[in-house]
């Protein structure tokens, strides 16, 4: 099969033959499965933290809440053996949550996510597309003491990646499953500014484990990725206002920050064909840090809350733009 893909009648130059071979070996990397799952897990966690933050709610109620998410991502330069890793990704998802326990300073709740995504990439010899489904559950909590809060969550996210690669007229397919486990903490403090403004600095720490199942494509190549353990520490500052208009409170906010990333930013991969394994085909999943900016506008009364949000995140290889809309019912 490999010789068929690389035959000169289809790939007349050494460059196209190399691209065909590397695209086949990099099928998992070109699909963006690990990177996209990590991105979607972070997007899910952003939704939970936004719901709990002092910059979103000064007083935590017993809420039922939902958020629609649309994320477009451009990736250019993540390391991949022998290939340019430029690709585009798009994600859509719905998060639904509820604060089922509130007593004194403590709030405990749960949220679920269902999402879809697609990653597309092409080069001189191959075109690859990954259609993905995401399912996740998060248990979260908030402790409040005066103008200080501590947020925490334990989260699980699973992705199913349907990968299709058209390589030198051959269609190659495979299914990759990835499980993500995440544990996060975030501390915030509120400074009152003027009559209706709040300044909220924050610092967080998150551990994320990505476990990839082995998969075999329809031509018999087996792909095995090592597990990843990634640590992220976001530090930032939010400013929000609460402007009273009759029974409604208008709530604009802005947030800026930086997130350091450490641990297994790369994943090691083994590709096996007919019992022969090729090692050293590791590829990069995330950068060592990224800047982020968020803008939001909300309106709420004693029963309902509505909001629209925009977030931009950038590192050396990735730019992401996320739009979201949220709905809250207080009881």
mmCIF file of C-alpha atoms in Angstrom:
data_model
loop_
_atom_site.group_PDB
_atom_site.id
_atom_site.type_symbol
_atom_site.label_atom_id
_atom_site.label_comp_id
_atom_site.label_asym_id
_atom_site.label_seq_id
_atom_site.Cartn_x
_atom_site.Cartn_y
_atom_site.Cartn_z
ATOM 1 C CA UNK A 1 0.000 0.000 0.000
ATOM 2 C CA UNK A 2 2.832 2.410 0.849
ATOM 3 C CA UNK A 3 4.566 1.756 -2.458
ATOM 4 C CA UNK A 4 1.260 2.296 -4.264
ATOM 5 C CA UNK A 5 0.819 5.695 -2.677
ATOM 6 C CA UNK A 6 4.383 6.678 -3.519
ATOM 7 C CA UNK A 7 4.449 5.367 -7.103
ATOM 8 C CA UNK A 8 5.920 7.855 -9.562
ATOM 9 C CA UNK A 9 2.859 7.995 -11.847
ATOM 10 C CA UNK A 10 0.902 9.547 -8.994
ATOM 11 C CA UNK A 11 3.706 11.424 -7.230
ATOM 12 C CA UNK A 12 6.206 12.351 -9.945
ATOM 13 C CA UNK A 13 8.672 14.270 -7.739
ATOM 14 C CA UNK A 14 10.623 13.327 -4.599
ATOM 15 C CA UNK A 15 8.829 16.165 -2.782
ATOM 16 C CA UNK A 16 5.360 14.763 -3.461
ATOM 17 C CA UNK A 17 6.511 11.219 -2.633
ATOM 18 C CA UNK A 18 7.883 12.427 0.714
ATOM 19 C CA UNK A 19 4.683 14.354 1.403
ATOM 20 C CA UNK A 20 2.585 11.272 0.614
ATOM 21 C CA UNK A 21 4.636 9.050 2.926
ATOM 22 C CA UNK A 22 4.780 11.600 5.761
ATOM 23 C CA UNK A 23 1.051 12.346 5.480
ATOM 24 C CA UNK A 24 0.348 8.644 5.903
ATOM 25 C CA UNK A 25 2.689 8.336 8.900
ATOM 26 C CA UNK A 26 1.284 11.582 10.345
ATOM 27 C CA UNK A 27 -2.367 10.618 9.877
ATOM 28 C CA UNK A 28 -3.127 11.074 13.591
ATOM 29 C CA UNK A 29 -1.194 14.360 13.774
ATOM 30 C CA UNK A 30 -2.794 15.767 10.610
ATOM 31 C CA UNK A 31 -6.232 15.007 12.032
ATOM 32 C CA UNK A 32 -5.521 17.387 14.923
ATOM 33 C CA UNK A 33 -7.318 14.947 17.237
ATOM 34 C CA UNK A 34 -5.181 15.580 20.336
ATOM 35 C CA UNK A 35 -4.956 19.326 19.818
ATOM 36 C CA UNK A 36 -8.670 19.712 19.073
ATOM 37 C CA UNK A 37 -9.675 17.636 22.108
ATOM 38 C CA UNK A 38 -7.400 19.710 24.332
ATOM 39 C CA UNK A 39 -8.878 22.903 22.866
ATOM 40 C CA UNK A 40 -12.465 21.750 23.371
ATOM 41 C CA UNK A 41 -11.747 20.717 26.960
ATOM 42 C CA UNK A 42 -10.339 24.193 27.671
ATOM 43 C CA UNK A 43 -13.365 25.812 26.029
ATOM 44 C CA UNK A 44 -15.667 23.730 28.239
ATOM 45 C CA UNK A 45 -13.706 24.772 31.331
ATOM 46 C CA UNK A 46 -13.800 28.443 30.320
ATOM 47 C CA UNK A 47 -17.604 28.231 30.255
ATOM 48 C CA UNK A 48 -17.726 26.754 33.761
ATOM 49 C CA UNK A 49 -15.249 29.276 35.183
ATOM 50 C CA UNK A 50 -17.064 32.188 33.529
ATOM 51 C CA UNK A 51 -20.304 31.055 35.165
ATOM 52 C CA UNK A 52 -18.682 30.911 38.619
ATOM 53 C CA UNK A 53 -16.472 34.001 38.401
ATOM 54 C CA UNK A 54 -16.926 37.135 40.506
ATOM 55 C CA UNK A 55 -16.699 39.062 37.237
ATOM 56 C CA UNK A 56 -19.868 37.263 36.094
ATOM 57 C CA UNK A 57 -21.875 36.931 39.312
ATOM 58 C CA UNK A 58 -21.131 38.817 42.492
ATOM 59 C CA UNK A 59 -23.620 36.654 44.395
ATOM 60 C CA UNK A 60 -23.953 33.022 43.328
ATOM 61 C CA UNK A 61 -27.573 31.865 43.041
ATOM 62 C CA UNK A 62 -29.093 28.472 42.439
ATOM 63 C CA UNK A 63 -28.958 28.737 38.664
ATOM 64 C CA UNK A 64 -29.853 26.647 35.670
ATOM 65 C CA UNK A 65 -27.672 27.886 32.828
ATOM 66 C CA UNK A 66 -26.780 27.154 29.237
ATOM 67 C CA UNK A 67 -24.151 28.418 26.815
ATOM 68 C CA UNK A 68 -23.780 28.015 23.055
ATOM 69 C CA UNK A 69 -20.169 28.073 21.798
ATOM 70 C CA UNK A 70 -18.707 28.652 18.337
ATOM 71 C CA UNK A 71 -14.905 28.531 18.021
ATOM 72 C CA UNK A 72 -12.796 29.046 14.877
ATOM 73 C CA UNK A 73 -9.104 28.230 15.104
ATOM 74 C CA UNK A 74 -6.142 28.699 12.747
ATOM 75 C CA UNK A 75 -3.082 26.532 13.446
ATOM 76 C CA UNK A 76 0.242 27.205 11.729
ATOM 77 C CA UNK A 77 3.599 25.763 12.738
ATOM 78 C CA UNK A 78 2.963 23.089 15.368
ATOM 79 C CA UNK A 79 5.799 20.588 14.888
ATOM 80 C CA UNK A 80 4.947 17.517 12.831
ATOM 81 C CA UNK A 81 7.482 15.058 11.334
ATOM 82 C CA UNK A 82 8.387 16.145 7.815
ATOM 83 C CA UNK A 83 5.297 18.265 7.184
ATOM 84 C CA UNK A 84 3.824 21.723 7.549
ATOM 85 C CA UNK A 85 1.191 21.501 10.276
ATOM 86 C CA UNK A 86 -0.987 24.362 9.050
ATOM 87 C CA UNK A 87 -4.679 23.572 9.360
ATOM 88 C CA UNK A 88 -8.033 25.087 10.211
ATOM 89 C CA UNK A 89 -10.432 23.899 12.885
ATOM 90 C CA UNK A 90 -13.989 24.777 13.850
ATOM 91 C CA UNK A 91 -15.953 23.757 16.923
ATOM 92 C CA UNK A 92 -19.577 24.120 18.018
ATOM 93 C CA UNK A 93 -21.010 23.090 21.347
ATOM 94 C CA UNK A 94 -23.752 23.485 23.922
ATOM 95 C CA UNK A 95 -23.044 23.503 27.658
ATOM 96 C CA UNK A 96 -25.922 22.986 30.110
ATOM 97 C CA UNK A 97 -25.411 23.269 33.855
ATOM 98 C CA UNK A 98 -27.162 23.621 37.171
ATOM 99 C CA UNK A 99 -26.186 24.768 40.659
ATOM 100 C CA UNK A 100 -27.928 22.034 42.634
ATOM 101 C CA UNK A 101 -26.568 22.953 46.085
ATOM 102 C CA UNK A 102 -26.094 26.315 47.776
ATOM 103 C CA UNK A 103 -25.603 26.877 51.466
ATOM 104 C CA UNK A 104 -23.855 29.768 53.159
ATOM 105 C CA UNK A 105 -20.563 30.316 51.309
ATOM 106 C CA UNK A 106 -20.632 27.139 49.197
ATOM 107 C CA UNK A 107 -22.129 26.441 45.789
ATOM 108 C CA UNK A 108 -21.893 23.044 44.059
ATOM 109 C CA UNK A 109 -23.118 22.204 40.575
ATOM 110 C CA UNK A 110 -22.645 20.131 37.452
ATOM 111 C CA UNK A 111 -22.424 20.859 33.727
ATOM 112 C CA UNK A 112 -22.562 18.761 30.574
ATOM 113 C CA UNK A 113 -21.300 19.492 27.065
ATOM 114 C CA UNK A 114 -22.109 18.107 23.655
ATOM 115 C CA UNK A 115 -20.038 19.428 20.779
ATOM 116 C CA UNK A 116 -18.901 18.831 17.233
ATOM 117 C CA UNK A 117 -15.779 19.852 15.389
ATOM 118 C CA UNK A 118 -13.959 19.540 12.115
ATOM 119 C CA UNK A 119 -10.288 19.917 11.189
ATOM 120 C CA UNK A 120 -9.134 20.247 7.581
ATOM 121 C CA UNK A 121 -5.576 20.245 6.217
ATOM 122 C CA UNK A 122 -4.027 19.720 2.787
ATOM 123 C CA UNK A 123 -0.603 19.593 1.154
ATOM 124 C CA UNK A 124 0.797 18.703 -2.266
ATOM 125 C CA UNK A 125 -0.019 14.991 -1.846
ATOM 126 C CA UNK A 126 -2.823 14.609 0.674
ATOM 127 C CA UNK A 127 -6.039 16.102 1.985
ATOM 128 C CA UNK A 128 -7.192 15.223 5.497
ATOM 129 C CA UNK A 129 -10.480 15.883 7.323
ATOM 130 C CA UNK A 130 -11.487 15.009 10.874
ATOM 131 C CA UNK A 131 -15.132 15.121 11.971
ATOM 132 C CA UNK A 132 -15.365 14.973 15.742
ATOM 133 C CA UNK A 133 -17.990 14.573 18.448
ATOM 134 C CA UNK A 134 -17.400 15.593 22.074
ATOM 135 C CA UNK A 135 -19.187 14.521 25.257
ATOM 136 C CA UNK A 136 -18.263 15.817 28.693
ATOM 137 C CA UNK A 137 -19.289 16.200 32.323
ATOM 138 C CA UNK A 138 -17.971 18.584 34.980
ATOM 139 C CA UNK A 139 -18.601 18.747 38.725
ATOM 140 C CA UNK A 140 -17.777 22.217 40.004
ATOM 141 C CA UNK A 141 -17.888 24.300 43.150
ATOM 142 C CA UNK A 142 -17.339 27.783 44.522
ATOM 143 C CA UNK A 143 -16.397 28.959 48.021
ATOM 144 C CA UNK A 144 -17.015 32.627 48.825
ATOM 145 C CA UNK A 145 -15.574 34.659 51.689
ATOM 146 C CA UNK A 146 -16.241 38.379 51.520
ATOM 147 C CA UNK A 147 -14.502 39.572 48.329
ATOM 148 C CA UNK A 148 -12.563 36.338 47.795
ATOM 149 C CA UNK A 149 -13.650 33.191 45.968
ATOM 150 C CA UNK A 150 -12.108 29.817 45.228
ATOM 151 C CA UNK A 151 -13.404 27.964 42.166
ATOM 152 C CA UNK A 152 -12.793 24.274 41.483
ATOM 153 C CA UNK A 153 -13.860 21.540 39.081
ATOM 154 C CA UNK A 154 -13.322 17.892 38.190
ATOM 155 C CA UNK A 155 -14.048 17.252 34.514
ATOM 156 C CA UNK A 156 -14.217 14.417 31.982
ATOM 157 C CA UNK A 157 -14.372 14.884 28.196
ATOM 158 C CA UNK A 158 -14.373 12.225 25.472
ATOM 159 C CA UNK A 159 -13.825 12.781 21.765
ATOM 160 C CA UNK A 160 -14.639 10.487 18.832
ATOM 161 C CA UNK A 161 -12.579 11.431 15.774
ATOM 162 C CA UNK A 162 -13.662 10.159 12.351
ATOM 163 C CA UNK A 163 -10.557 10.690 10.220
ATOM 164 C CA UNK A 164 -10.503 10.555 6.432
ATOM 165 C CA UNK A 165 -7.407 11.185 4.330
ATOM 166 C CA UNK A 166 -7.274 11.332 0.535
ATOM 167 C CA UNK A 167 -3.662 10.462 -0.217
ATOM 168 C CA UNK A 168 -2.510 10.115 -3.828
ATOM 169 C CA UNK A 169 -6.006 9.041 -4.999
ATOM 170 C CA UNK A 170 -6.332 6.529 -2.124
ATOM 171 C CA UNK A 171 -8.943 7.027 0.618
ATOM 172 C CA UNK A 172 -7.600 6.164 4.067
ATOM 173 C CA UNK A 173 -9.915 6.143 7.098
ATOM 174 C CA UNK A 174 -9.633 5.581 10.837
ATOM 175 C CA UNK A 175 -11.392 6.301 14.129
ATOM 176 C CA UNK A 176 -9.526 7.731 17.111
ATOM 177 C CA UNK A 177 -10.937 8.032 20.647
ATOM 178 C CA UNK A 178 -9.426 10.311 23.289
ATOM 179 C CA UNK A 179 -10.378 10.588 26.957
ATOM 180 C CA UNK A 180 -9.571 13.782 28.855
ATOM 181 C CA UNK A 181 -9.497 14.147 32.636
ATOM 182 C CA UNK A 182 -9.041 17.586 34.125
ATOM 183 C CA UNK A 183 -8.754 19.112 37.595
ATOM 184 C CA UNK A 184 -8.746 22.893 38.060
ATOM 185 C CA UNK A 185 -8.531 25.509 40.823
ATOM 186 C CA UNK A 186 -8.839 29.281 40.513
ATOM 187 C CA UNK A 187 -8.664 32.035 43.095
ATOM 188 C CA UNK A 188 -10.167 35.531 42.662
ATOM 189 C CA UNK A 189 -10.310 38.731 44.663
ATOM 190 C CA UNK A 190 -12.639 41.657 44.063
ATOM 191 C CA UNK A 191 -11.701 45.332 44.394
ATOM 192 C CA UNK A 192 -14.586 47.788 44.225
ATOM 193 C CA UNK A 193 -13.881 50.640 41.803
ATOM 194 C CA UNK A 194 -16.203 53.625 41.909
ATOM 195 C CA UNK A 195 -19.918 53.206 42.543
ATOM 196 C CA UNK A 196 -20.616 50.337 40.121
ATOM 197 C CA UNK A 197 -17.307 48.828 38.973
ATOM 198 C CA UNK A 198 -15.269 45.807 40.105
ATOM 199 C CA UNK A 199 -11.649 44.881 39.388
ATOM 200 C CA UNK A 200 -11.060 41.110 39.694
ATOM 201 C CA UNK A 201 -7.499 39.718 39.499
ATOM 202 C CA UNK A 202 -7.246 35.921 39.336
ATOM 203 C CA UNK A 203 -4.744 33.070 39.229
ATOM 204 C CA UNK A 204 -5.433 29.432 38.446
ATOM 205 C CA UNK A 205 -3.844 26.020 38.099
ATOM 206 C CA UNK A 206 -5.156 23.187 35.919
ATOM 207 C CA UNK A 207 -3.991 19.613 35.375
ATOM 208 C CA UNK A 208 -5.163 17.848 32.200
ATOM 209 C CA UNK A 209 -4.603 14.214 31.224
ATOM 210 C CA UNK A 210 -5.127 13.145 27.601
ATOM 211 C CA UNK A 211 -5.354 9.407 27.012
ATOM 212 C CA UNK A 212 -5.442 8.299 23.366
ATOM 213 C CA UNK A 213 -6.651 4.865 22.309
ATOM 214 C CA UNK A 214 -4.654 3.010 19.654
ATOM 215 C CA UNK A 215 -6.361 2.902 16.268
ATOM 216 C CA UNK A 216 -5.798 1.145 12.955
ATOM 217 C CA UNK A 217 -6.647 2.607 9.562
ATOM 218 C CA UNK A 218 -8.359 0.702 6.771
ATOM 219 C CA UNK A 219 -4.975 -0.209 5.214
ATOM 220 C CA UNK A 220 -3.641 -1.845 8.377
ATOM 221 C CA UNK A 221 -1.382 0.855 9.809
ATOM 222 C CA UNK A 222 -1.645 1.049 13.597
ATOM 223 C CA UNK A 223 -1.134 4.346 15.425
ATOM 224 C CA UNK A 224 -0.249 4.423 19.111
ATOM 225 C CA UNK A 225 0.045 7.720 21.018
ATOM 226 C CA UNK A 226 1.455 8.044 24.524
ATOM 227 C CA UNK A 227 -0.669 9.669 27.201
ATOM 228 C CA UNK A 228 -0.114 13.364 27.961
ATOM 229 C CA UNK A 229 -0.051 15.222 31.266
ATOM 230 C CA UNK A 230 -0.344 18.995 30.839
ATOM 231 C CA UNK A 231 -0.270 21.755 33.461
ATOM 232 C CA UNK A 232 -1.681 25.223 32.818
ATOM 233 C CA UNK A 233 -1.423 28.332 35.016
ATOM 234 C CA UNK A 234 -3.577 31.288 33.881
ATOM 235 C CA UNK A 235 -3.057 34.718 35.438
ATOM 236 C CA UNK A 236 -5.258 37.657 34.521
ATOM 237 C CA UNK A 237 -7.377 40.648 35.374
ATOM 238 C CA UNK A 238 -11.067 41.282 34.747
ATOM 239 C CA UNK A 239 -13.035 44.506 34.981
ATOM 240 C CA UNK A 240 -16.808 44.568 35.103
ATOM 241 C CA UNK A 241 -19.623 47.051 35.764
ATOM 242 C CA UNK A 242 -23.158 46.695 37.083
ATOM 243 C CA UNK A 243 -25.420 49.400 35.645
ATOM 244 C CA UNK A 244 -28.987 49.498 36.914
ATOM 245 C CA UNK A 245 -31.774 50.156 34.386
ATOM 246 C CA UNK A 246 -35.148 49.655 36.032
ATOM 247 C CA UNK A 247 -35.502 45.987 36.993
ATOM 248 C CA UNK A 248 -32.508 45.049 34.855
ATOM 249 C CA UNK A 249 -28.786 45.129 35.580
ATOM 250 C CA UNK A 250 -26.551 45.693 32.533
ATOM 251 C CA UNK A 251 -23.235 43.936 32.951
ATOM 252 C CA UNK A 252 -20.311 44.745 30.595
ATOM 253 C CA UNK A 253 -16.935 43.140 31.286
ATOM 254 C CA UNK A 254 -13.436 42.797 29.844
ATOM 255 C CA UNK A 255 -10.720 40.318 30.772
ATOM 256 C CA UNK A 256 -7.043 39.960 29.774
ATOM 257 C CA UNK A 257 -4.445 37.435 30.827
ATOM 258 C CA UNK A 258 -1.703 34.964 30.035
ATOM 259 C CA UNK A 259 -1.644 31.180 30.533
ATOM 260 C CA UNK A 260 1.638 29.299 30.993
ATOM 261 C CA UNK A 261 1.668 25.667 29.829
ATOM 262 C CA UNK A 262 4.062 22.934 30.997
ATOM 263 C CA UNK A 263 4.334 19.152 30.876
ATOM 264 C CA UNK A 264 3.752 16.977 27.818
ATOM 265 C CA UNK A 265 3.112 19.640 25.181
ATOM 266 C CA UNK A 266 4.286 17.053 22.615
ATOM 267 C CA UNK A 267 2.919 13.535 22.170
ATOM 268 C CA UNK A 268 5.099 10.550 21.228
ATOM 269 C CA UNK A 269 3.721 8.281 18.518
ATOM 270 C CA UNK A 270 4.516 4.812 17.205
ATOM 271 C CA UNK A 271 3.320 3.692 13.756
ATOM 272 C CA UNK A 272 3.255 -0.068 13.071
ATOM 273 C CA UNK A 273 2.788 -1.978 9.804
ATOM 274 C CA UNK A 274 3.051 -5.785 9.561
ATOM 275 C CA UNK A 275 4.752 -5.916 12.955
ATOM 276 C CA UNK A 276 7.390 -3.331 12.026
ATOM 277 C CA UNK A 277 7.248 -0.254 14.274
ATOM 278 C CA UNK A 278 8.616 3.189 13.486
ATOM 279 C CA UNK A 279 9.532 5.306 16.515
ATOM 280 C CA UNK A 280 10.355 8.995 16.835
ATOM 281 C CA UNK A 281 7.218 10.306 15.129
ATOM 282 C CA UNK A 282 6.236 12.639 17.928
ATOM 283 C CA UNK A 283 4.292 15.821 17.237
ATOM 284 C CA UNK A 284 3.377 19.015 19.056
ATOM 285 C CA UNK A 285 -0.083 19.505 20.577
ATOM 286 C CA UNK A 286 0.157 22.915 22.282
ATOM 287 C CA UNK A 287 2.531 25.827 22.800
ATOM 288 C CA UNK A 288 4.210 26.751 26.101
ATOM 289 C CA UNK A 289 1.843 29.681 26.709
ATOM 290 C CA UNK A 290 -0.832 31.919 25.231
ATOM 291 C CA UNK A 291 -2.399 35.378 25.613
ATOM 292 C CA UNK A 292 -6.147 35.725 25.930
ATOM 293 C CA UNK A 293 -8.699 38.535 25.864
ATOM 294 C CA UNK A 294 -12.426 38.321 26.616
ATOM 295 C CA UNK A 295 -15.291 40.762 26.116
ATOM 296 C CA UNK A 296 -18.806 40.274 27.400
ATOM 297 C CA UNK A 297 -22.142 42.012 27.745
ATOM 298 C CA UNK A 298 -24.930 40.697 29.925
ATOM 299 C CA UNK A 299 -28.333 41.717 31.253
ATOM 300 C CA UNK A 300 -30.178 40.145 34.163
ATOM 301 C CA UNK A 301 -33.165 40.652 36.451
ATOM 302 C CA UNK A 302 -34.342 38.665 39.450
ATOM 303 C CA UNK A 303 -35.222 35.623 37.332
ATOM 304 C CA UNK A 304 -33.428 35.647 33.983
ATOM 305 C CA UNK A 305 -29.980 36.482 32.671
ATOM 306 C CA UNK A 306 -28.720 36.817 29.099
ATOM 307 C CA UNK A 307 -25.258 37.399 27.704
ATOM 308 C CA UNK A 308 -23.037 37.456 24.625
ATOM 309 C CA UNK A 309 -19.278 36.960 24.759
ATOM 310 C CA UNK A 310 -16.208 37.065 22.553
ATOM 311 C CA UNK A 311 -12.765 35.618 23.342
ATOM 312 C CA UNK A 312 -9.473 35.768 21.450
ATOM 313 C CA UNK A 313 -6.522 33.522 22.285
ATOM 314 C CA UNK A 314 -3.106 33.565 20.615
ATOM 315 C CA UNK A 315 0.188 31.732 20.966
ATOM 316 C CA UNK A 316 3.125 31.199 18.617
ATOM 317 C CA UNK A 317 1.202 28.730 16.432
ATOM 318 C CA UNK A 318 -2.509 29.167 17.091
ATOM 319 C CA UNK A 319 -5.125 31.884 16.871
ATOM 320 C CA UNK A 320 -8.617 31.164 18.156
ATOM 321 C CA UNK A 321 -11.767 33.284 18.086
ATOM 322 C CA UNK A 322 -14.684 32.127 20.223
ATOM 323 C CA UNK A 323 -18.212 33.535 20.221
ATOM 324 C CA UNK A 324 -20.770 32.433 22.780
ATOM 325 C CA UNK A 325 -24.247 33.249 24.060
ATOM 326 C CA UNK A 326 -25.535 32.284 27.485
ATOM 327 C CA UNK A 327 -28.879 32.015 29.269
ATOM 328 C CA UNK A 328 -29.422 31.795 33.044
ATOM 329 C CA UNK A 329 -32.552 31.014 35.033
ATOM 330 C CA UNK A 330 -32.421 31.804 38.768
ATOM 331 C CA UNK A 331 -34.553 29.987 41.303
#
